CSV table of C-alpha atoms in Angstrom, one decimal:
chain,number,residue,atom,x,y,z
A,140,UNK,CA,-0.1,0.0,0.1
A,141,UNK,CA,1.3,3.3,-0.8
A,142,UNK,CA,1.3,6.1,1.4
A,143,UNK,CA,-1.2,8.7,0.7
A,144,UNK,CA,0.8,11.8,-0.8
A,145,UNK,CA,0.1,14.9,0.9
A,146,UNK,CA,-0.5,17.6,-1.7
A,147,UNK,CA,2.7,20.0,-1.4
A,148,UNK,CA,1.6,23.2,-0.5
A,149,UNK,CA,3.3,26.5,-1.3
A,150,UNK,CA,4.9,28.6,1.8
A,151,UNK,CA,4.1,31.6,0.1
A,152,UNK,CA,1.5,33.9,2.1
A,153,UNK,CA,-1.1,36.2,0.5
A,154,UNK,CA,-0.1,39.4,1.8
A,155,UNK,CA,-2.8,41.4,0.5
A,156,UNK,CA,-5.2,41.4,3.7
A,157,UNK,CA,-2.5,42.0,5.7
A,158,UNK,CA,-1.3,45.1,3.3
A,159,UNK,CA,-5.0,46.3,3.7
A,160,UNK,CA,-5.0,46.3,7.4
A,161,UNK,CA,-1.8,47.8,7.6
A,162,UNK,CA,-3.0,50.6,5.2
A,163,UNK,CA,-6.2,51.1,6.8
A,164,UNK,CA,-4.7,51.9,10.1
A,165,UNK,CA,-2.3,54.1,8.8
A,166,UNK,CA,-4.8,56.2,7.3
A,167,UNK,CA,-6.9,56.0,10.3
A,168,UNK,CA,-3.7,57.7,12.0
A,169,UNK,CA,-3.0,60.2,9.5
A,170,UNK,CA,-6.5,61.6,9.4
A,171,UNK,CA,-6.8,61.3,13.1
A,172,UNK,CA,-3.5,62.8,14.4
A,173,UNK,CA,-2.6,66.2,15.4
A,174,UNK,CA,1.1,66.9,15.5
A,175,UNK,CA,2.5,67.9,19.1
A,176,UNK,CA,2.6,71.7,18.9
A,177,UNK,CA,6.2,73.3,18.2
A,178,UNK,CA,7.2,74.0,22.1
A,179,UNK,CA,9.6,76.9,22.5
A,180,UNK,CA,10.0,76.4,25.8
A,181,UNK,CA,10.0,73.1,27.2
A,182,UNK,CA,7.7,72.8,30.4
A,183,UNK,CA,7.0,69.3,32.1
A,184,UNK,CA,3.7,69.9,33.7
A,185,UNK,CA,2.3,68.1,36.9
A,186,UNK,CA,-0.6,65.7,36.5
A,187,UNK,CA,-3.9,65.9,38.3
A,188,UNK,CA,-7.5,64.2,38.3
A,189,UNK,CA,-9.3,67.0,36.8
A,190,UNK,CA,-11.3,65.9,34.1
A,191,UNK,CA,-11.6,68.9,32.2
A,192,UNK,CA,-9.8,69.4,28.6
A,193,UNK,CA,-7.5,72.3,28.4
A,194,UNK,CA,-9.3,75.0,26.1
A,195,UNK,CA,-7.4,74.8,22.5
A,196,UNK,CA,-9.0,78.2,21.4
A,197,UNK,CA,-9.4,81.8,22.6
A,198,UNK,CA,-6.9,81.3,25.1
A,199,UNK,CA,-4.2,83.6,26.8
A,200,UNK,CA,-1.5,81.3,28.2
A,201,UNK,CA,1.0,82.1,31.0
A,202,UNK,CA,4.1,79.8,30.8
A,203,UNK,CA,6.0,79.5,33.7
A,204,UNK,CA,9.4,77.4,33.2
A,205,UNK,CA,11.4,75.7,35.5
A,206,UNK,CA,13.4,78.7,36.3
A,207,UNK,CA,10.8,80.4,37.4
A,208,UNK,CA,10.8,82.9,34.0
A,209,UNK,CA,7.3,84.0,32.5
A,210,UNK,CA,6.5,83.6,29.1
A,211,UNK,CA,3.2,85.0,27.2
A,212,UNK,CA,1.2,83.3,24.5
A,213,UNK,CA,-2.2,83.6,23.1
A,214,UNK,CA,-3.9,82.0,19.7
A,215,UNK,CA,-5.7,85.4,19.3
A,216,UNK,CA,-3.3,87.5,17.4
A,217,UNK,CA,-5.9,90.1,17.4
A,218,UNK,CA,-5.9,90.1,21.0
A,219,UNK,CA,-2.1,90.2,21.3
A,220,UNK,CA,-1.6,93.3,18.5
A,221,UNK,CA,-4.6,95.2,20.8
A,222,UNK,CA,-2.8,94.6,24.0
A,223,UNK,CA,0.3,95.4,22.8
A,224,UNK,CA,-1.1,98.9,21.2
A,225,UNK,CA,-2.1,99.7,24.5
A,226,UNK,CA,1.3,98.7,26.4
A,227,UNK,CA,2.8,100.8,23.6
A,228,UNK,CA,0.7,103.6,24.4
A,229,UNK,CA,0.8,103.5,28.1
A,230,UNK,CA,4.8,103.2,28.6
A,231,UNK,CA,5.7,105.1,25.5
A,232,UNK,CA,7.6,101.9,24.0
A,233,UNK,CA,7.9,103.8,20.6
A,234,UNK,CA,6.9,100.6,18.6
A,235,UNK,CA,6.1,101.1,14.8
A,236,UNK,CA,2.9,99.0,13.4
A,237,UNK,CA,5.4,96.9,11.7
A,238,UNK,CA,7.3,95.9,15.1
A,239,UNK,CA,3.5,95.5,16.5
A,240,UNK,CA,2.4,93.2,14.0
A,241,UNK,CA,6.0,91.0,14.5
A,242,UNK,CA,5.4,90.5,17.9
A,243,UNK,CA,1.5,89.6,17.7
A,244,UNK,CA,2.5,87.1,15.2
A,245,UNK,CA,5.5,86.0,17.6
A,246,UNK,CA,4.7,82.1,19.0
A,247,UNK,CA,5.7,83.4,22.5
A,248,UNK,CA,6.5,86.6,24.1
A,249,UNK,CA,9.3,86.7,26.7
A,250,UNK,CA,11.1,89.7,27.6
A,251,UNK,CA,10.7,93.3,29.5
A,252,UNK,CA,8.3,96.0,28.2
A,253,UNK,CA,11.7,97.9,27.5
A,254,UNK,CA,13.3,95.4,25.4
A,255,UNK,CA,10.2,94.7,23.2
A,256,UNK,CA,11.7,96.9,20.1
A,257,UNK,CA,14.9,94.7,19.9
A,258,UNK,CA,12.6,91.7,20.6
A,259,UNK,CA,10.6,92.0,17.4
A,260,UNK,CA,13.5,91.8,15.3
A,261,UNK,CA,14.5,88.3,16.8
A,262,UNK,CA,14.4,85.4,14.1
A,263,UNK,CA,12.1,82.5,15.4
A,264,UNK,CA,15.1,80.6,16.1
A,265,UNK,CA,16.1,82.3,18.8
A,266,UNK,CA,13.0,82.0,20.8
A,267,UNK,CA,13.9,79.5,23.1
A,268,UNK,CA,14.3,79.0,26.8
A,269,UNK,CA,17.5,80.9,27.0
A,270,UNK,CA,15.3,83.9,26.6
A,271,UNK,CA,14.9,86.4,29.7
A,272,UNK,CA,11.2,86.1,30.1
A,273,UNK,CA,8.8,88.5,31.2
A,274,UNK,CA,10.0,90.0,34.7
A,275,UNK,CA,8.1,88.8,37.8
A,276,UNK,CA,10.8,87.9,39.9
A,277,UNK,CA,10.3,91.1,42.3
A,278,UNK,CA,7.1,92.5,43.2
A,279,UNK,CA,7.8,95.9,42.8
A,280,UNK,CA,8.4,95.5,39.1
A,281,UNK,CA,6.1,92.9,38.2
A,282,UNK,CA,5.6,93.4,34.2
A,283,UNK,CA,3.3,90.6,34.2
A,284,UNK,CA,0.7,92.6,35.9
A,285,UNK,CA,1.0,95.3,33.0
A,286,UNK,CA,0.5,92.6,30.2
A,287,UNK,CA,-2.7,91.2,32.0
A,288,UNK,CA,-4.2,94.9,32.4
A,289,UNK,CA,-3.8,95.4,28.9
A,290,UNK,CA,-5.6,91.9,28.0
A,291,UNK,CA,-8.1,92.9,30.8
A,292,UNK,CA,-9.2,95.8,28.9
A,293,UNK,CA,-8.9,94.3,25.3
A,294,UNK,CA,-11.1,91.5,26.6
A,295,UNK,CA,-13.7,94.1,27.8
A,296,UNK,CA,-14.1,95.8,24.8
A,297,UNK,CA,-14.3,92.3,22.8
A,298,UNK,CA,-17.3,91.3,25.5
A,299,UNK,CA,-18.6,94.9,24.8
A,300,UNK,CA,-18.6,94.3,21.4
A,301,UNK,CA,-20.7,91.4,21.5
A,302,UNK,CA,-21.1,89.7,24.5
A,303,UNK,CA,-22.9,86.6,23.2
A,304,UNK,CA,-20.2,85.6,20.8
A,305,UNK,CA,-18.3,82.8,22.6
A,306,UNK,CA,-15.0,83.6,20.9
A,307,UNK,CA,-14.7,87.1,22.7
A,308,UNK,CA,-14.6,85.1,26.1
A,309,UNK,CA,-10.9,84.8,26.7
A,310,UNK,CA,-9.5,82.0,29.1
A,311,UNK,CA,-6.6,82.7,31.2
A,312,UNK,CA,-4.4,79.1,31.4
A,313,UNK,CA,-1.3,78.8,33.5
A,314,UNK,CA,1.1,76.3,32.4
A,315,UNK,CA,3.7,75.9,34.9
A,316,UNK,CA,6.6,73.3,35.1
A,317,UNK,CA,7.0,70.8,38.0
A,318,UNK,CA,10.1,72.2,39.1
A,319,UNK,CA,9.1,76.2,39.4
A,320,UNK,CA,9.4,77.4,42.8
A,321,UNK,CA,6.3,79.4,44.6
A,322,UNK,CA,7.6,82.7,44.5
A,323,UNK,CA,7.5,83.0,41.0
A,324,UNK,CA,4.0,81.3,40.9
A,325,UNK,CA,2.9,83.6,43.8
A,326,UNK,CA,3.8,86.7,41.5
A,327,UNK,CA,1.9,85.4,38.7
A,328,UNK,CA,-0.9,85.1,40.7
A,329,UNK,CA,-0.8,88.2,42.2
A,330,UNK,CA,-0.4,89.6,38.6
A,331,UNK,CA,-4.0,88.1,38.1
A,332,UNK,CA,-5.6,89.1,41.0
A,333,UNK,CA,-4.3,92.3,41.0
A,334,UNK,CA,-6.5,92.5,37.9
A,335,UNK,CA,-9.3,90.9,39.1
A,336,UNK,CA,-9.0,87.6,37.4
A,337,UNK,CA,-10.0,85.6,40.1
A,338,UNK,CA,-10.6,82.3,38.0
A,339,UNK,CA,-8.2,80.9,35.9
A,340,UNK,CA,-7.2,77.2,34.6
A,341,UNK,CA,-4.1,75.6,35.3
A,342,UNK,CA,-2.9,72.7,32.6
A,343,UNK,CA,-2.0,69.6,33.8
A,344,UNK,CA,-1.5,65.7,32.5
A,345,UNK,CA,-4.3,63.6,33.1
A,346,UNK,CA,-4.1,61.1,35.8
A,347,UNK,CA,-6.2,58.2,36.8
A,348,UNK,CA,-8.3,58.7,40.2
A,349,UNK,CA,-7.0,56.5,42.9
A,350,UNK,CA,-8.9,53.5,43.6
A,351,UNK,CA,-10.8,53.6,47.0
A,352,UNK,CA,-10.8,57.4,47.3
A,353,UNK,CA,-13.7,59.7,47.8
A,354,UNK,CA,-13.7,61.2,44.4
A,355,UNK,CA,-13.4,57.4,42.9
A,356,UNK,CA,-16.5,56.3,45.2
A,357,UNK,CA,-18.4,59.1,43.9
A,358,UNK,CA,-17.7,58.2,40.3
A,359,UNK,CA,-18.6,54.6,40.9
A,360,UNK,CA,-22.2,55.6,42.7
A,361,UNK,CA,-22.8,58.0,39.6
A,362,UNK,CA,-22.1,55.2,36.8
A,363,UNK,CA,-24.8,52.7,38.0
A,364,UNK,CA,-27.2,55.3,38.5
A,365,UNK,CA,-26.4,56.7,34.7
A,366,UNK,CA,-26.8,53.5,33.6
A,367,UNK,CA,-30.1,53.0,35.4
A,368,UNK,CA,-31.4,56.1,34.0
A,369,UNK,CA,-30.4,55.7,30.6
B,1169,UNK,CA,7.6,35.5,0.2
B,1170,UNK,CA,10.3,35.5,-2.5
B,1171,UNK,CA,8.6,32.5,-5.1
B,1172,UNK,CA,10.9,30.7,-7.4
B,1173,UNK,CA,9.6,30.9,-11.2
B,1174,UNK,CA,8.9,27.2,-12.0
B,1175,UNK,CA,6.8,28.3,-15.3
B,1176,UNK,CA,9.6,27.5,-17.5
B,1177,UNK,CA,10.4,23.7,-16.5
B,1178,UNK,CA,6.8,22.9,-17.9
B,1179,UNK,CA,7.6,24.0,-21.4
B,1180,UNK,CA,9.9,21.0,-22.1
B,1181,UNK,CA,7.4,19.6,-25.2
B,1182,UNK,CA,8.0,22.4,-27.2
B,1183,UNK,CA,9.9,21.6,-30.5
B,1184,UNK,CA,12.9,23.3,-30.9
B,1185,UNK,CA,12.7,26.5,-32.5
B,1186,UNK,CA,9.2,27.0,-31.0
B,1187,UNK,CA,9.9,30.0,-28.9
B,1188,UNK,CA,7.6,30.9,-26.3
B,1189,UNK,CA,7.4,34.0,-24.5
B,1190,UNK,CA,8.1,33.9,-20.6
B,1191,UNK,CA,5.0,33.6,-18.6
B,1192,UNK,CA,5.5,35.9,-15.6
B,1193,UNK,CA,3.4,35.6,-12.5
B,1194,UNK,CA,1.0,38.5,-12.3
B,1195,UNK,CA,1.4,38.1,-8.1
B,1196,UNK,CA,3.4,41.0,-6.6
B,1197,UNK,CA,4.8,40.6,-3.6
B,1198,UNK,CA,3.6,42.7,-1.1
B,1199,UNK,CA,6.0,42.2,1.8
B,1200,UNK,CA,7.9,45.4,1.6
B,1201,UNK,CA,4.5,47.5,1.1
B,1202,UNK,CA,3.5,45.8,4.3
B,1203,UNK,CA,6.7,46.7,5.9
B,1204,UNK,CA,6.3,50.2,4.8
B,1205,UNK,CA,2.8,50.6,6.4
B,1206,UNK,CA,3.7,49.5,9.6
B,1207,UNK,CA,6.7,51.9,9.7
B,1208,UNK,CA,4.5,54.6,8.9
B,1209,UNK,CA,1.6,53.6,11.6
B,1210,UNK,CA,4.4,53.5,14.2
B,1211,UNK,CA,5.6,56.9,13.2
B,1212,UNK,CA,2.4,58.5,13.5
B,1213,UNK,CA,1.4,56.5,16.5
B,1214,UNK,CA,4.7,57.9,18.4
B,1215,UNK,CA,4.0,61.4,17.1
B,1216,UNK,CA,0.2,61.8,17.9
B,1217,UNK,CA,-1.0,63.1,21.0
B,1218,UNK,CA,-4.0,61.2,21.7
B,1219,UNK,CA,-4.3,62.5,25.2
B,1220,UNK,CA,-5.1,66.4,25.5
B,1221,UNK,CA,-3.8,68.2,28.4
B,1222,UNK,CA,-6.4,68.7,31.0
B,1223,UNK,CA,-7.2,71.9,33.2
B,1224,UNK,CA,-7.5,72.2,36.5
B,1225,UNK,CA,-9.6,75.1,37.8
B,1226,UNK,CA,-8.6,77.7,40.5
B,1227,UNK,CA,-10.5,80.3,42.0
B,1228,UNK,CA,-8.7,83.0,44.0
B,1229,UNK,CA,-10.6,84.8,46.9
B,1230,UNK,CA,-10.5,88.6,46.0
B,1231,UNK,CA,-8.1,90.3,48.2
B,1232,UNK,CA,-9.4,93.7,48.4
B,1233,UNK,CA,-12.9,92.6,49.7
B,1234,UNK,CA,-12.7,92.1,53.4
B,1235,UNK,CA,-13.8,89.1,54.7
B,1236,UNK,CA,-14.9,88.6,58.1
B,1237,UNK,CA,-12.4,86.2,59.6
B,1238,UNK,CA,-14.5,85.2,62.3
B,1239,UNK,CA,-16.6,83.6,59.8
B,1240,UNK,CA,-14.3,80.6,59.9
B,1241,UNK,CA,-14.8,78.3,62.8
B,1242,UNK,CA,-11.5,77.4,64.7
B,1243,UNK,CA,-12.4,74.1,65.4
B,1244,UNK,CA,-13.0,73.2,61.3
B,1245,UNK,CA,-9.5,74.8,60.3
B,1246,UNK,CA,-6.5,72.6,59.1
B,1247,UNK,CA,-3.6,74.6,57.8
B,1248,UNK,CA,-1.0,72.9,55.8
B,1249,UNK,CA,2.2,74.2,54.9
B,1250,UNK,CA,4.2,73.0,51.9
B,1251,UNK,CA,7.9,73.0,52.7
B,1252,UNK,CA,10.9,71.9,51.1
B,1253,UNK,CA,11.9,68.9,49.5
B,1254,UNK,CA,8.0,67.6,49.4
B,1255,UNK,CA,7.8,67.9,53.0
B,1256,UNK,CA,4.2,69.0,54.3
B,1257,UNK,CA,3.3,70.2,57.8
B,1258,UNK,CA,0.2,71.0,59.5
B,1259,UNK,CA,-2.0,71.7,62.1
B,1260,UNK,CA,-5.4,71.5,63.4
B,1261,UNK,CA,-7.8,74.3,64.9
B,1262,UNK,CA,-6.7,76.9,67.2
B,1263,UNK,CA,-3.6,79.2,66.2
B,1264,UNK,CA,-0.3,78.0,65.8
B,1265,UNK,CA,1.7,77.9,68.8
B,1266,UNK,CA,4.6,79.8,68.7
B,1267,UNK,CA,6.9,77.2,69.6
B,1268,UNK,CA,5.1,74.8,66.7
B,1269,UNK,CA,4.5,72.1,69.0
B,1270,UNK,CA,1.2,71.7,67.7
B,1271,UNK,CA,2.5,71.3,64.3
B,1272,UNK,CA,2.9,67.7,62.7
B,1273,UNK,CA,4.9,66.3,59.9
B,1274,UNK,CA,3.5,64.6,57.0
B,1275,UNK,CA,4.1,64.1,53.4
B,1276,UNK,CA,2.1,63.7,49.9
B,1277,UNK,CA,1.1,60.1,50.8
B,1278,UNK,CA,-0.1,60.3,54.5
B,1279,UNK,CA,-2.0,63.9,54.2
B,1280,UNK,CA,-4.7,62.2,52.5
B,1281,UNK,CA,-5.3,60.3,55.5
B,1282,UNK,CA,-4.9,63.4,57.6
B,1283,UNK,CA,-7.5,65.2,55.4
B,1284,UNK,CA,-9.8,62.5,55.2
B,1285,UNK,CA,-9.7,62.1,59.3
B,1286,UNK,CA,-10.3,66.1,59.7
B,1287,UNK,CA,-13.4,65.6,57.4
B,1288,UNK,CA,-15.0,62.7,59.2
B,1289,UNK,CA,-14.5,64.4,62.7
B,1290,UNK,CA,-15.7,67.9,61.6
B,1291,UNK,CA,-19.3,68.8,60.5
B,1292,UNK,CA,-19.3,69.7,56.8
B,1293,UNK,CA,-20.1,73.1,56.7
B,1294,UNK,CA,-17.2,73.9,59.4
B,1295,UNK,CA,-14.1,72.5,57.5
B,1296,UNK,CA,-12.2,74.7,55.8
B,1297,UNK,CA,-8.4,73.9,54.7
B,1298,UNK,CA,-5.8,76.7,54.1
B,1299,UNK,CA,-2.8,75.9,52.3
B,1300,UNK,CA,0.7,77.8,53.1
B,1301,UNK,CA,3.1,77.5,50.3
B,1302,UNK,CA,6.6,78.1,51.6
B,1303,UNK,CA,9.0,79.7,49.6
B,1304,UNK,CA,10.8,76.4,48.7
B,1305,UNK,CA,8.1,74.4,47.6
B,1306,UNK,CA,7.5,73.9,43.9
B,1307,UNK,CA,4.6,74.3,41.8
B,1308,UNK,CA,4.0,70.7,41.6
B,1309,UNK,CA,3.5,70.7,45.4
B,1310,UNK,CA,0.5,73.2,44.9
B,1311,UNK,CA,-0.9,71.2,42.2
B,1312,UNK,CA,-0.6,67.9,44.1
B,1313,UNK,CA,-2.2,69.6,47.3
B,1314,UNK,CA,-5.0,71.1,45.1
B,1315,UNK,CA,-5.6,68.0,43.3
B,1316,UNK,CA,-5.7,65.9,46.7
B,1317,UNK,CA,-8.6,68.4,47.6
B,1318,UNK,CA,-10.4,67.2,44.8
B,1319,UNK,CA,-9.5,63.6,45.2
B,1320,UNK,CA,-11.0,63.8,49.1
B,1321,UNK,CA,-14.0,66.4,47.6
B,1322,UNK,CA,-12.8,68.9,50.3
B,1323,UNK,CA,-15.0,71.9,48.8
B,1324,UNK,CA,-14.0,74.9,51.0
B,1325,UNK,CA,-10.2,75.7,50.7
B,1326,UNK,CA,-7.8,78.5,50.1
B,1327,UNK,CA,-4.7,78.8,48.7
B,1328,UNK,CA,-2.8,81.8,50.7
B,1329,UNK,CA,-0.8,83.6,48.2
B,1330,UNK,CA,0.6,86.5,50.3
B,1331,UNK,CA,2.5,84.6,52.7
B,1332,UNK,CA,3.3,86.3,56.0
B,1333,UNK,CA,6.9,86.7,56.7
B,1334,UNK,CA,6.3,85.2,60.1
B,1335,UNK,CA,4.6,81.9,58.6
B,1336,UNK,CA,7.8,81.9,55.9
B,1337,UNK,CA,10.3,81.8,59.0
B,1338,UNK,CA,7.9,79.0,60.6
B,1339,UNK,CA,8.2,77.1,57.5
B,1340,UNK,CA,12.1,77.4,57.2
B,1341,UNK,CA,12.3,76.1,60.7
B,1342,UNK,CA,10.3,73.2,60.2
B,1343,UNK,CA,12.2,72.5,57.5
B,1344,UNK,CA,15.6,72.5,59.5
B,1345,UNK,CA,14.0,70.7,62.4
B,1346,UNK,CA,13.0,68.0,59.8
B,1347,UNK,CA,16.3,67.5,58.0
B,1348,UNK,CA,18.0,67.0,61.2
């Protein structure tokens, strides 16, 4: 009796479905991705259990780096232009319209008011953590207060125009580094509270709520209730 | 996978001079394409930001408004000092004693129990936590302690941002005591 011959099968695998999956995933990632914004000043934010997503639009961001230097940024160029205009007038900085426009389009503002003129001529490559930052070190010369004053007045003008328009509600975000010390943070807060900005947001990394804590228990209780209602 | 072209071996029956075009397989080897696909997927997975940064709300009291300090009941007060190197010092209730004898030392892990104990032992309306960061404390310490309040669901707390020189001296004294 001859042994039954097994048909010899090719070891070649059809790669087509595999390729399909790969490119499907690739398309998904290309379409959903948003590149990490180019960070001029490296900041490691602390983490918290806060669940609210940081605003991505209509914000004024104050960054506080690990050496306690403050930087300003906003996604609204018109707001920045108006604020710089006000400061220019109040402090006789002698900025031309071109310089103001250049400052407003810069990704970050990090120098004293007196140096703004020279600062407007800096190339983008010079905008890094070696900048001096907005002076906040001592309470007597806290220039962030001046900036916030200008921003508050711009924001009030905007709201006066059309209070219903959500785009006119500017949010103040504070982005601080893990290692920045309290005295600088204190001066940033006083710059805000002196201008009656009593509510602001602080950027943090998301963190899990510790299991067994009160907040965790509340979330656990809320979840079945929501299920029962839904 | 690389495939051997075996088609030429079948053409043995042809007579001499009969030439036939080589039959080429229409199958394309997709392996390099898959490789490239996964390489790009990996690239996009690493560069993408899936997790958006979160924001924590902080409301500061208006210091231009005069609040009657007697509104806070001494029995429900818990004062937390933030020292250097992630040290925490706290005292309950009554005013700080001059020799700092009623101050206890803690850290970010154990403070949760302290807050929860205090919360359990005080009527909810009386509980009030005051945070006084020292000059050596970091931004992370402040966020951590505020986060601790939201974890423990403490609703009434205040961050003191105008630190009295007296308290500052006390905190440095506590720091020097704890390092001994």
